Coordinates of C-alpha atoms in Angstrom, one line a residue:
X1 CA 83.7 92.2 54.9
X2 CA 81.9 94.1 51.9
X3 CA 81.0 90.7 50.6
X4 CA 79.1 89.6 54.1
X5 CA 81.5 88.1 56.2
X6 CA 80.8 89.7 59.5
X7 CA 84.1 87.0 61.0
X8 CA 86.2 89.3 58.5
X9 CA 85.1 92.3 61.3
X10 CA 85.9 90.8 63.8
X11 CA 89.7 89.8 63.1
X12 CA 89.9 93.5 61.7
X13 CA 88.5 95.0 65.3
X14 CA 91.2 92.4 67.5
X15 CA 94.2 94.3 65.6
X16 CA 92.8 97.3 65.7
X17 CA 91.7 97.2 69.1
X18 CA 95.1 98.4 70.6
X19 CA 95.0 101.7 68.3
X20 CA 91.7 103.0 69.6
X21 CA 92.2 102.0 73.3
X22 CA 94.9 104.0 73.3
X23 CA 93.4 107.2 71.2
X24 CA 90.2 106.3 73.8
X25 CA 92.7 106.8 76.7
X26 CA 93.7 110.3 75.4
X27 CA 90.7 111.6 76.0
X28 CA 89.3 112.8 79.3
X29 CA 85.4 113.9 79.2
X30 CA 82.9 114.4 82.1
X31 CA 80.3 111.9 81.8
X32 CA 82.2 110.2 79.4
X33 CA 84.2 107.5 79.6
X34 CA 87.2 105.2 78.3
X35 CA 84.8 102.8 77.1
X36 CA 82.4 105.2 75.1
X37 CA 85.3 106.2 72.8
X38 CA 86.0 103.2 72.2
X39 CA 82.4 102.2 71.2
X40 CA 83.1 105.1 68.5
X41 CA 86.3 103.5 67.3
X42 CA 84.6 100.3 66.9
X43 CA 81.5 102.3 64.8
X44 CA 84.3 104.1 63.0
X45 CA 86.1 100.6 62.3
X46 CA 83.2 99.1 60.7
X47 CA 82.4 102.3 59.0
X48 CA 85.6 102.3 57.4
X49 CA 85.3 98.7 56.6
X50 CA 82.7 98.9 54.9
X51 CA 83.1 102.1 52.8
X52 CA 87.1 101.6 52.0
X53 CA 87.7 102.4 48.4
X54 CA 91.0 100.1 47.5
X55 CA 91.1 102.4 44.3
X56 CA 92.1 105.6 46.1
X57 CA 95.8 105.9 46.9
X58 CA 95.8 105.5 50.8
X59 CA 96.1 102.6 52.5
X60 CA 93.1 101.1 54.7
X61 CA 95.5 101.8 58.0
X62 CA 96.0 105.4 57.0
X63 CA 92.5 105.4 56.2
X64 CA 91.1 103.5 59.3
X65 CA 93.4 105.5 61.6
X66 CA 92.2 109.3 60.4
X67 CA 88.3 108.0 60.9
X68 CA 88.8 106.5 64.0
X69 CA 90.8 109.9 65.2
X70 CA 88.0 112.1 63.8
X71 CA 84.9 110.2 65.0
X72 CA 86.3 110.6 68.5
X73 CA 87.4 114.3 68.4
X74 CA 83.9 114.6 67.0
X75 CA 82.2 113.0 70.4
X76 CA 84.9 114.8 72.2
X77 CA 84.0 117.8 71.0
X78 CA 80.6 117.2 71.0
X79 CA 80.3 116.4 74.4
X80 CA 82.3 119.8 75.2
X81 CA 79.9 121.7 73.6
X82 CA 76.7 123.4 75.7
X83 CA 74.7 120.9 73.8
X84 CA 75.8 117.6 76.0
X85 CA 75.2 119.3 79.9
X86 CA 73.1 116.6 80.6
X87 CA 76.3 114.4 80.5
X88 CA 78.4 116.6 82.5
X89 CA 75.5 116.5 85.5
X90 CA 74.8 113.2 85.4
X91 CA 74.7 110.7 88.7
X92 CA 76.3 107.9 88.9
X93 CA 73.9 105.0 89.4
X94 CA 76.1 103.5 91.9
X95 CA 76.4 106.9 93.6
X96 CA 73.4 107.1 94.6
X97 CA 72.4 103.5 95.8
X98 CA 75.8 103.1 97.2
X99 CA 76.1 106.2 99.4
X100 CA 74.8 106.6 102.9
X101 CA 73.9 108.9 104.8
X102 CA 77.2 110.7 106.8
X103 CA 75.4 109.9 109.9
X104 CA 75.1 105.8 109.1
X105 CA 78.2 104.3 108.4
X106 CA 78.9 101.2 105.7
X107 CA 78.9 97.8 107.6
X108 CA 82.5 98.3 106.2
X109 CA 83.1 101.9 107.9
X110 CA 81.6 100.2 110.7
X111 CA 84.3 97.5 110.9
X112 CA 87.3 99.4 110.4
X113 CA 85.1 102.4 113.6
X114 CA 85.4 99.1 115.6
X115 CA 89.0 98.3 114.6
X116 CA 90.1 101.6 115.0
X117 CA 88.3 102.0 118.6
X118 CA 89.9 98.6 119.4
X119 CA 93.4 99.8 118.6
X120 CA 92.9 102.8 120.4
X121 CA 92.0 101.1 123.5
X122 CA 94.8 99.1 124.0
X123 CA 97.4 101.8 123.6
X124 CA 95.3 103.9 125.9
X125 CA 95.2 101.0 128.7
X126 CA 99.0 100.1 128.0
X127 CA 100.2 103.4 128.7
X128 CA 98.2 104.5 131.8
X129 CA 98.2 103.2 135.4
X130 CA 95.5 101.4 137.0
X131 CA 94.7 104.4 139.0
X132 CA 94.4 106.7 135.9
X133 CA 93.1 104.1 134.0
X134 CA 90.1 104.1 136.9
X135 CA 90.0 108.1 136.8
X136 CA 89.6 107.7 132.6
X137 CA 86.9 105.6 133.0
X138 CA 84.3 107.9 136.0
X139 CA 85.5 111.4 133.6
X140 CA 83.7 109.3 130.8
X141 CA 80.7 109.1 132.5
X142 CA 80.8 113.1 133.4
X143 CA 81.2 113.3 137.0
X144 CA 82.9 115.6 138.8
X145 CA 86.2 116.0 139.6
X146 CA 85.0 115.8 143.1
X147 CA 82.8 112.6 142.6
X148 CA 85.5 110.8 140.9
X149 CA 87.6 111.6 144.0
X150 CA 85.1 110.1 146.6
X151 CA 84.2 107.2 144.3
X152 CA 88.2 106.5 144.1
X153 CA 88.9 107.2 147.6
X154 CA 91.6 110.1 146.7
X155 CA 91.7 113.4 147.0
X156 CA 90.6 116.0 144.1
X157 CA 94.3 116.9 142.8
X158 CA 95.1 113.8 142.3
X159 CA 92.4 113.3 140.3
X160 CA 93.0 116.9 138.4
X161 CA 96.8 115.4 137.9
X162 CA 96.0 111.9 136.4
X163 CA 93.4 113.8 133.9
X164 CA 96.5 116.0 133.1
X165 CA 98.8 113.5 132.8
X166 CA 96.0 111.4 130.6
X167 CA 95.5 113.9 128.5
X168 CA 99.2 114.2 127.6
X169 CA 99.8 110.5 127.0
X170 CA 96.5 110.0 124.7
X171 CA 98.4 113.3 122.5
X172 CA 101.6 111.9 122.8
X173 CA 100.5 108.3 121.8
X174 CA 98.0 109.4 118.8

């Protein structure tokens, strides 16, 4: 690699590659992630490539493994320091593009809402009678218990009962 060969690099970073994922994943950073450690492994790598001294009595692995280490307690601490707050405040760009207001659901949400209501409806119609299932429907649209009792030909305490009775199956079933 000293002598130009930028292939030689490349063959040094694929079995080395391993090594720094794994120091990468030891560290945990807010608004850092895996990925920019590893970027500093990498610069570390080539550093070390590059400026190896064969002379010294250390081997390039012991050598390439205490750079790599160092560079990314460096960014680590670095990034831990008052000086990085920027990073720790930072907004996701997906965050923001991606999120809805609470009041509009995802055409996902949406799906799984109509699921969900779907579900709910057919336990609700399988466990009630027709005449509660008649009741349900007039105390939807607010009318008194009076009204629904006129509308369904019955009497206001049986109306008051099937309500009770509706209420307790609906808990019972959810």
């Amino acid at each position: 690699m000293k002598d130009g060969d930028y292939n030689a690099f490349t063959i040094l970073s694929d079995r080395y590659i391993k090594f720094i994922n794994f120091k990468a994943s030891s560290f945990n950073v807010p608004g850092l992630e895996d990925s920019d450690f590893v970027q500093e492994g990498l610069l570390s790598l080539y550093i070390c490539a590059k400026t190896f001294d064969s002379s010294k009595n250390v081997s390039f692995k012991t050598f390439a493994h205490e750079c790599i280490k160092r560079r990314m307690i460096s960014l680590y601490r670095s990034a831990n320091s008052g000086k990085s707050s920027p990073l720790k405040s930072y907004v996701q760009y997906d965050e923001v593009f991606i999120d809805t207001p609470s009041d509009i659901p995802s055409p996902e949400q949406k799906l799984i809402n109509d699921e969900t209501f779907d579900e709910f409806h057919k336990k609700i119609i399988s466990s009630l009678s027709d005449f509660e299932y008649k009741v349900l429907v007039k105390y939807v649209n607010n009318p008194s218990y009076e009204d629904i009792a006129t509308a369904l030909s019955s009497n206001v305490k049986s109306v008051d009962n099937a309500l009770q009775r509706i209420r307790r199956k609906i808990k019972n079933t959810f």
